[in-house]
Coordinates of C-alpha atoms in Angstrom, one line a residue:
Chain U
M147 CA 0.0 0.0 0.0
L148 CA 2.7 2.5 1.0
S149 CA 4.6 1.6 -2.2
L150 CA 1.6 2.5 -4.3
V151 CA 1.2 5.8 -2.4
T152 CA 4.9 6.5 -2.9
L153 CA 4.7 5.8 -6.7
V154 CA 1.7 8.1 -7.1
W155 CA 3.4 10.8 -5.1
V156 CA 6.6 10.6 -7.0
V157 CA 4.8 10.8 -10.3
A158 CA 2.9 13.9 -9.0
L159 CA 6.2 15.4 -7.9
L160 CA 7.8 14.9 -11.3
Y161 CA 4.7 16.3 -13.0
V162 CA 4.6 19.4 -10.9
G163 CA 8.4 19.8 -11.1
T164 CA 8.4 19.7 -14.9
T165 CA 5.3 21.9 -15.5
R166 CA 4.7 25.4 -14.3
T167 CA 1.6 24.4 -12.3
R168 CA 0.3 26.7 -9.6
G169 CA -2.0 26.0 -6.7
T170 CA -1.1 22.3 -6.3
W171 CA -0.1 22.4 -2.7
P172 CA 1.1 20.2 -1.0
V173 CA 2.6 18.7 -4.1
S174 CA 4.5 21.8 -5.3
R175 CA 7.7 23.3 -6.4
S176 CA 9.3 26.7 -5.9
A177 CA 9.8 29.1 -8.8
M178 CA 10.4 31.9 -6.4
F179 CA 12.9 34.6 -7.6
S180 CA 13.4 32.8 -10.9
H181 CA 13.0 35.9 -13.0
S182 CA 15.7 38.4 -13.7
A183 CA 14.8 42.0 -13.0
T184 CA 16.2 45.5 -13.4
V185 CA 13.4 47.3 -11.6
H186 CA 10.8 46.5 -8.9
V187 CA 7.3 47.6 -9.7
E188 CA 4.7 47.8 -6.9
P189 CA 1.1 48.8 -7.2
V190 CA -0.1 51.7 -5.0
L191 CA -3.8 52.2 -4.4
T192 CA -5.1 55.5 -3.1
G193 CA -8.7 56.3 -2.2
T194 CA -10.4 59.6 -1.9
T195 CA -13.3 60.3 0.5
P196 CA -16.2 62.6 -0.4
D197 CA -14.6 65.3 1.7
S198 CA -11.4 65.0 -0.5
R199 CA -9.4 63.2 2.2
L200 CA -6.8 60.8 0.7
V201 CA -6.7 57.2 2.1
A202 CA -3.9 54.7 1.4
L203 CA -5.7 51.5 0.4
T204 CA -3.1 49.1 1.9
A205 CA -3.1 45.3 1.7
E206 CA -3.2 45.2 5.5
G207 CA -6.3 47.3 5.4
Y208 CA -8.0 44.6 3.4
G209 CA -6.7 41.9 5.8
L210 CA -4.2 40.6 3.2
T211 CA -0.5 40.5 2.8
A212 CA 1.1 42.7 0.1
P213 CA 1.9 39.7 -2.2
Q214 CA -1.7 38.5 -1.9
L215 CA -3.2 41.9 -2.9
R216 CA -0.6 42.2 -5.7
N217 CA -1.5 38.7 -7.1
W218 CA -5.2 39.5 -6.8
L219 CA -4.7 42.7 -8.9
A220 CA -2.5 40.9 -11.4
D221 CA -5.1 38.1 -11.9
R222 CA -7.8 40.7 -12.6
L223 CA -5.8 43.3 -14.5
G224 CA -3.5 41.1 -16.6
G225 CA -0.4 42.5 -18.1
S226 CA -1.7 45.9 -19.0
V227 CA -4.2 48.4 -17.5
D228 CA -6.8 50.2 -19.5
A229 CA -10.2 51.8 -19.0
A230 CA -12.0 48.5 -19.1
D231 CA -10.3 47.7 -15.7
R232 CA -12.2 50.5 -13.8
P233 CA -14.7 48.0 -12.3
V234 CA -11.8 46.4 -10.5
L235 CA -11.0 49.7 -8.8
A236 CA -14.7 50.3 -8.1
E237 CA -14.8 46.9 -6.3
L238 CA -11.7 47.7 -4.3
G239 CA -13.3 51.0 -3.2
R240 CA -16.5 49.2 -2.2
L241 CA -14.6 46.5 -0.3
W242 CA -12.6 49.2 1.5
T243 CA -15.7 51.1 2.5
V244 CA -17.3 47.9 3.9
A245 CA -14.2 47.1 6.0
H246 CA -13.7 50.8 7.1
P247 CA -17.1 52.5 7.3
A248 CA -15.5 55.7 8.6
E249 CA -13.5 56.0 5.4
H250 CA -16.1 55.9 2.6
V251 CA -14.1 55.8 -0.6
A252 CA -15.6 57.6 -3.6
A253 CA -12.7 57.4 -5.9
V254 CA -9.7 55.1 -6.3
V255 CA -6.4 55.7 -8.2
L256 CA -4.1 52.9 -9.1
A257 CA -0.4 53.9 -9.5
T258 CA 2.8 52.0 -9.9
R259 CA 5.9 52.7 -7.9
T260 CA 9.0 51.7 -9.8
T261 CA 12.3 51.3 -8.0
P262 CA 15.5 50.7 -9.9
L263 CA 17.5 47.7 -8.6
T264 CA 20.9 49.0 -9.7
G265 CA 22.2 52.5 -9.0
P266 CA 21.0 55.1 -6.6
G267 CA 18.0 56.3 -8.7
P268 CA 14.9 57.3 -6.8
A269 CA 11.6 55.4 -7.0
V270 CA 9.1 56.9 -9.4
T271 CA 5.4 56.7 -8.8
E272 CA 3.0 57.1 -11.8
P273 CA -0.8 57.0 -11.9
R274 CA -2.2 54.3 -14.2
L275 CA -5.9 54.3 -13.8
R276 CA -8.6 56.2 -11.9
W277 CA -12.2 55.4 -11.0
S278 CA -14.7 57.8 -9.5
A279 CA -18.2 57.1 -8.2
D280 CA -19.2 60.4 -9.6
D281 CA -18.1 59.6 -13.1
P282 CA -17.4 55.9 -13.4
A283 CA -16.3 56.2 -17.0
A284 CA -13.8 59.0 -16.4
Chain F
M126 CA 4.8 -3.9 -4.7
T127 CA 5.5 -6.9 -6.9
L128 CA 4.1 -5.2 -10.0
L129 CA 7.2 -3.1 -10.3
P130 CA 9.9 -4.4 -12.6
N131 CA 12.6 -4.3 -9.9
A132 CA 10.7 -4.5 -6.7
G133 CA 13.7 -5.4 -4.6
A134 CA 15.6 -2.2 -5.6
W135 CA 12.4 -0.2 -5.1
R136 CA 11.9 -1.5 -1.6
G137 CA 15.6 -1.2 -0.8
F138 CA 15.5 2.5 -1.7
W139 CA 12.2 3.5 -0.2
F140 CA 12.2 1.2 2.9
P141 CA 15.8 1.4 4.3
P142 CA 16.3 0.2 7.8
A143 CA 16.1 3.0 10.4
P144 CA 15.7 3.1 14.1
P145 CA 12.2 3.9 15.2
G146 CA 13.6 6.4 17.6
R147 CA 14.7 8.5 14.7
V148 CA 11.1 8.8 13.5
A149 CA 10.0 9.6 17.1
L150 CA 12.5 12.4 17.1
L151 CA 11.1 13.6 13.8
R152 CA 7.6 13.4 15.1
V153 CA 8.4 15.5 18.2
G154 CA 10.2 18.1 16.1
V155 CA 7.5 18.4 13.5
G156 CA 4.7 18.4 16.2
A157 CA 6.5 21.2 18.1
Y158 CA 7.1 23.2 15.0
V159 CA 3.4 23.0 14.0
A160 CA 2.3 24.1 17.5
L161 CA 4.8 27.0 17.5
D162 CA 3.8 27.9 13.9
L163 CA 0.2 28.1 15.0
L164 CA 0.9 30.2 18.1
L165 CA 3.1 32.6 16.2
G166 CA 0.7 32.6 13.2
R167 CA -2.4 33.6 15.2
W168 CA -2.6 36.6 13.0
R169 CA -4.0 34.3 10.2
L170 CA -7.2 34.1 12.2
R171 CA -8.0 37.5 10.8
Y172 CA -8.7 35.7 7.4
G173 CA -12.0 34.6 8.8
D174 CA -13.1 38.2 8.2
V175 CA -11.4 38.9 4.9
P176 CA -14.0 39.6 2.1
A177 CA -14.8 36.5 0.1
E178 CA -14.0 38.4 -3.1
F179 CA -10.3 37.9 -2.3
Y180 CA -10.8 34.1 -1.8
D181 CA -9.8 32.0 -4.8
P182 CA -9.8 28.3 -3.7
I183 CA -7.0 26.0 -4.7
G184 CA -7.2 22.3 -5.2
L185 CA -9.7 20.5 -2.9
M186 CA -10.7 23.9 -1.4
Q187 CA -12.9 24.3 -4.4
V188 CA -15.2 21.7 -2.9
L189 CA -14.4 22.2 0.8
P190 CA -16.0 25.1 2.7
R191 CA -14.0 28.2 3.3
P192 CA -13.3 28.5 7.1
T193 CA -14.6 31.8 8.4
G194 CA -15.2 33.5 11.7
L195 CA -15.6 31.1 14.6
G196 CA -15.1 28.1 12.3
L197 CA -11.6 29.3 11.6
T198 CA -10.9 29.8 15.3
A199 CA -12.2 26.3 16.0
L200 CA -10.0 24.9 13.3
W201 CA -6.9 26.7 14.7
A202 CA -7.7 25.4 18.3
A203 CA -8.3 21.8 17.2
L204 CA -5.1 21.9 15.2
L205 CA -3.1 23.2 18.1
V206 CA -4.5 20.4 20.4
G207 CA -3.6 17.9 17.7
A208 CA -0.1 19.2 17.3
L209 CA 0.5 19.1 21.1
G210 CA -0.8 15.5 21.1
V211 CA 1.6 14.6 18.3
T212 CA 4.5 16.3 20.1
A213 CA 3.7 14.5 23.3
G214 CA 3.1 11.1 21.6
R215 CA -0.5 10.9 22.9
L216 CA -3.2 9.0 21.0
L217 CA -1.0 8.9 17.9
R218 CA -3.5 6.8 15.9
V219 CA -5.9 9.7 16.1
S220 CA -3.7 12.8 16.7
L221 CA -1.4 12.2 13.7
P222 CA -4.0 11.8 11.0
V223 CA -6.3 14.5 12.4
T224 CA -3.4 16.9 12.7
A225 CA -2.2 16.1 9.2
A226 CA -5.6 16.6 7.7
L227 CA -6.3 19.9 9.6
Y228 CA -2.8 21.2 8.8
L229 CA -3.4 20.6 5.1
Y230 CA -6.8 22.3 5.4
W231 CA -5.5 25.2 7.4
Y232 CA -2.8 26.1 4.9
A233 CA -4.8 25.3 1.8
S234 CA -7.4 27.8 3.0
W235 CA -4.8 30.5 3.6
Y236 CA -3.0 29.8 0.3
S237 CA -6.4 30.3 -1.4
Y238 CA -6.0 34.1 -0.8
G239 CA -3.7 34.3 -3.7
E240 CA -0.2 33.4 -2.5
T241 CA 0.9 29.7 -2.4
S242 CA 4.2 29.0 -0.7
N243 CA 6.5 26.0 -0.2
S244 CA 7.4 27.1 3.2
R245 CA 5.1 24.5 4.9
T246 CA 5.2 21.8 2.3
V247 CA 7.8 19.6 4.0
I248 CA 6.0 19.9 7.4
A249 CA 2.7 18.9 5.8
V250 CA 4.2 15.9 4.0
A251 CA 6.0 14.9 7.2
L252 CA 2.7 14.8 9.1
V253 CA 1.0 12.8 6.3
A254 CA 3.9 10.4 6.1
L255 CA 4.0 9.9 9.9
A256 CA 0.2 9.3 9.9
L257 CA 0.4 6.8 7.0
A258 CA 3.3 4.9 8.6
G259 CA 1.5 4.9 12.0
T260 CA 3.4 2.9 14.5
V261 CA 4.7 0.3 12.2
Q262 CA 8.4 0.1 12.9
A263 CA 9.2 -1.3 9.5
C264 CA 8.1 2.0 8.0
A265 CA 10.4 4.2 9.9
G266 CA 12.9 4.3 7.1
W267 CA 10.2 5.1 4.6
V268 CA 9.2 8.2 6.4
L269 CA 12.7 9.5 6.4
Q270 CA 13.3 8.6 2.8
V271 CA 10.1 10.3 1.6
L272 CA 11.1 13.5 3.3
T273 CA 14.7 13.2 1.9
V274 CA 13.3 12.8 -1.6
L275 CA 10.9 15.7 -1.1
L276 CA 13.7 18.0 0.1
V277 CA 15.9 17.0 -2.9
H278 CA 12.9 17.7 -5.2
L279 CA 12.1 21.1 -3.8
Y280 CA 15.6 22.4 -3.7
L281 CA 16.6 20.9 -7.1
F282 CA 13.6 22.1 -9.0
A283 CA 13.9 25.6 -7.4
G284 CA 17.4 25.7 -8.8
I285 CA 16.4 24.3 -12.2
A286 CA 13.6 26.8 -12.5
K287 CA 16.1 29.7 -12.1
L288 CA 18.3 28.3 -14.8
A289 CA 15.3 27.5 -17.1
V290 CA 13.7 30.9 -16.7
T291 CA 16.7 33.2 -16.6
G292 CA 19.7 31.0 -17.4
P293 CA 23.2 30.5 -15.9
D294 CA 23.5 34.3 -15.4
W295 CA 20.6 34.1 -12.9
W296 CA 22.8 34.9 -9.9
H297 CA 23.6 38.4 -11.1
S298 CA 20.3 39.0 -12.9
G299 CA 18.8 41.1 -10.2
A300 CA 16.4 38.4 -9.0
L301 CA 17.6 38.4 -5.4
E302 CA 17.8 42.2 -5.4
W303 CA 14.2 42.3 -6.5
G304 CA 13.3 40.0 -3.6
I305 CA 15.1 42.3 -1.1
V306 CA 13.4 45.4 -2.4
D307 CA 10.0 43.6 -2.4
A308 CA 10.1 42.0 1.1
G309 CA 13.5 42.6 2.5
T310 CA 14.2 43.1 6.2
H311 CA 16.2 46.1 7.5
A312 CA 19.3 43.8 7.3
G313 CA 18.5 43.0 3.7
L314 CA 18.0 46.6 2.6
W315 CA 21.1 47.6 4.5
L316 CA 23.1 45.0 2.6
L317 CA 21.6 46.1 -0.7
T318 CA 22.4 49.7 0.0
Y319 CA 25.9 49.5 1.5
A320 CA 27.3 46.3 0.1
P321 CA 25.4 45.5 -3.1
G322 CA 28.3 43.4 -4.5
I323 CA 27.7 40.8 -1.8
V324 CA 24.1 40.2 -2.9
P325 CA 24.9 38.3 -6.2
L326 CA 27.5 36.2 -4.3
L327 CA 24.8 35.2 -1.9
A328 CA 22.5 34.4 -4.8
L329 CA 25.2 32.3 -6.4
G330 CA 25.8 30.4 -3.1
G331 CA 22.0 29.8 -2.8
L332 CA 21.8 28.5 -6.4
V333 CA 24.8 26.1 -5.9
F334 CA 23.2 24.9 -2.7
E335 CA 19.9 24.2 -4.4
L336 CA 21.5 22.3 -7.3
C337 CA 23.6 20.2 -4.9
S338 CA 20.5 18.8 -3.1
P339 CA 20.9 15.2 -4.4
V340 CA 23.8 15.0 -1.9
L341 CA 21.0 14.4 0.7
L342 CA 20.5 11.0 -0.8
V343 CA 24.1 10.0 0.0
P344 CA 24.5 8.7 3.5
G345 CA 27.4 10.0 5.6
R346 CA 29.0 13.3 6.3
A347 CA 28.1 15.0 3.0
R348 CA 24.5 14.7 3.9
L349 CA 25.1 16.2 7.4
A350 CA 27.1 19.0 5.8
Y351 CA 24.2 19.7 3.4
A352 CA 21.8 19.8 6.3
A353 CA 24.0 22.4 8.0
G354 CA 24.0 24.3 4.7
A355 CA 20.2 24.2 4.7
V356 CA 20.1 25.7 8.2
A357 CA 22.5 28.5 7.0
F358 CA 20.5 29.0 3.8
H359 CA 17.2 29.4 5.5
L360 CA 18.5 31.5 8.3
A361 CA 19.9 33.9 5.7
G362 CA 16.6 33.9 3.9
F363 CA 14.8 34.7 7.2
A364 CA 17.3 37.4 8.1
L365 CA 17.4 39.1 4.7
L366 CA 14.0 38.4 3.2
D367 CA 11.8 37.6 6.2
M368 CA 11.1 34.2 4.6
D369 CA 10.2 31.6 7.2
F370 CA 11.3 28.3 5.7
L371 CA 12.8 27.2 9.0
G372 CA 10.6 24.1 9.0
M373 CA 12.5 22.9 5.9
A374 CA 15.8 23.4 7.7
L375 CA 14.5 21.5 10.8
V376 CA 13.4 18.5 8.7
A377 CA 16.6 18.6 6.7
V378 CA 18.6 18.2 9.9
L379 CA 16.3 15.5 11.3
V380 CA 16.5 13.4 8.1
A381 CA 20.2 13.9 7.7
L382 CA 21.2 12.6 11.2
P383 CA 23.0 9.3 10.9
T384 CA 20.7 6.3 11.0
R385 CA 23.5 3.9 11.6
R386 CA 26.6 4.4 13.7
R387 CA 28.9 3.9 10.7
E388 CA 27.4 6.9 8.9
S389 CA 28.9 9.3 11.4
G390 CA 32.3 8.3 10.2
S391 CA 33.4 7.1 13.6
P392 CA 33.6 3.4 14.2
T393 CA 33.1 3.7 17.9
G394 CA 30.4 6.4 17.9
R395 CA 30.4 9.5 20.0
V396 CA 28.7 10.6 23.2
G397 CA 25.2 11.8 22.5
E398 CA 25.0 10.0 19.2
L399 CA 21.7 8.2 18.5
D400 CA 22.1 4.4 18.5
R401 CA 19.9 1.9 16.7
S402 CA 17.2 2.0 19.3
G403 CA 17.0 5.8 19.0
S404 CA 18.2 6.5 22.6
T405 CA 21.2 8.6 23.3
R406 CA 24.2 7.6 25.2

């Protein structure tokens, strides 16, 4: 019996090891830090309340870790960001308001902070997409 | 399994002789790790209140319920009791399989929030292997061999993935620098700022370490040395990147300890060395 279990497990290990399969835990492999990089790009979410107060929409504020929120965004936005992605920001604004009723979010801006990995250059933050409850298409 | 073309070699590899005391030591170490992991990871209880929109179930979690609220707290408490039972060697026929199943469930649910990690894979498999082996003494070697092969697999394929994705220049490709900027500790960021030339050398050391993992399959001092390397590797990862893979280091040490006196390289043994019955002397 244990031999059969072992055989199945070894086949599963080899399959996962030779394919780029995700979400197969506890039969898994690590591809962590496999990619080369010259810059580090981090999403930055900022909300605006109706009284024009700015609120940092952090991963912790949603109850998540930074990689979890980043992966969630990447799954929904894909490789590029365009106007069709505004509902994602609307959903993030709504979820923030549910979790933090005192900070009703009426607009959300997604920006990226790019940090060079070599040299002393400063990090650069650029807005990518904006959603506003007043003008959802703007 | 007689269906295999070379059943003798298969059994010889997967079911080597090993003192039951070695597996008992592994059980105590893994059980204590799980208990500590739960106590230090109490912050994960907050996931019972995270909006369901962030939940993307992996594997069996697609058919199992998402633990929330009091259910998550109850799961945590039951798992802690089970882990303490495993550590203390109490009711092992129940505590081992229950702890293994709940540990898989606990982490599968947490990994369903978008970030799967290998940091607890070895511990989870150790619990499952211990539960499957039960108290059958003939299976002691199987448990150790399964974990040895798993460690070889995880390290080796991690190294191969780096070479496959980036190539032999991976170690100075900025990958480790990216990791430090992304999740580095104060020590990691200090190193990157004031001694950036050391970072690629650390990456090269890590890559060589991962690719050398088959050494774990060779009994003797080389395996012990590799386990020591695993401790250093994961301590460095913890110190620079806040990555807790210390469970892997723990299991690497526990499987690499000599199973027979001759493996230590000393024909007469040493004080404190485990003998075949698993006791110390």
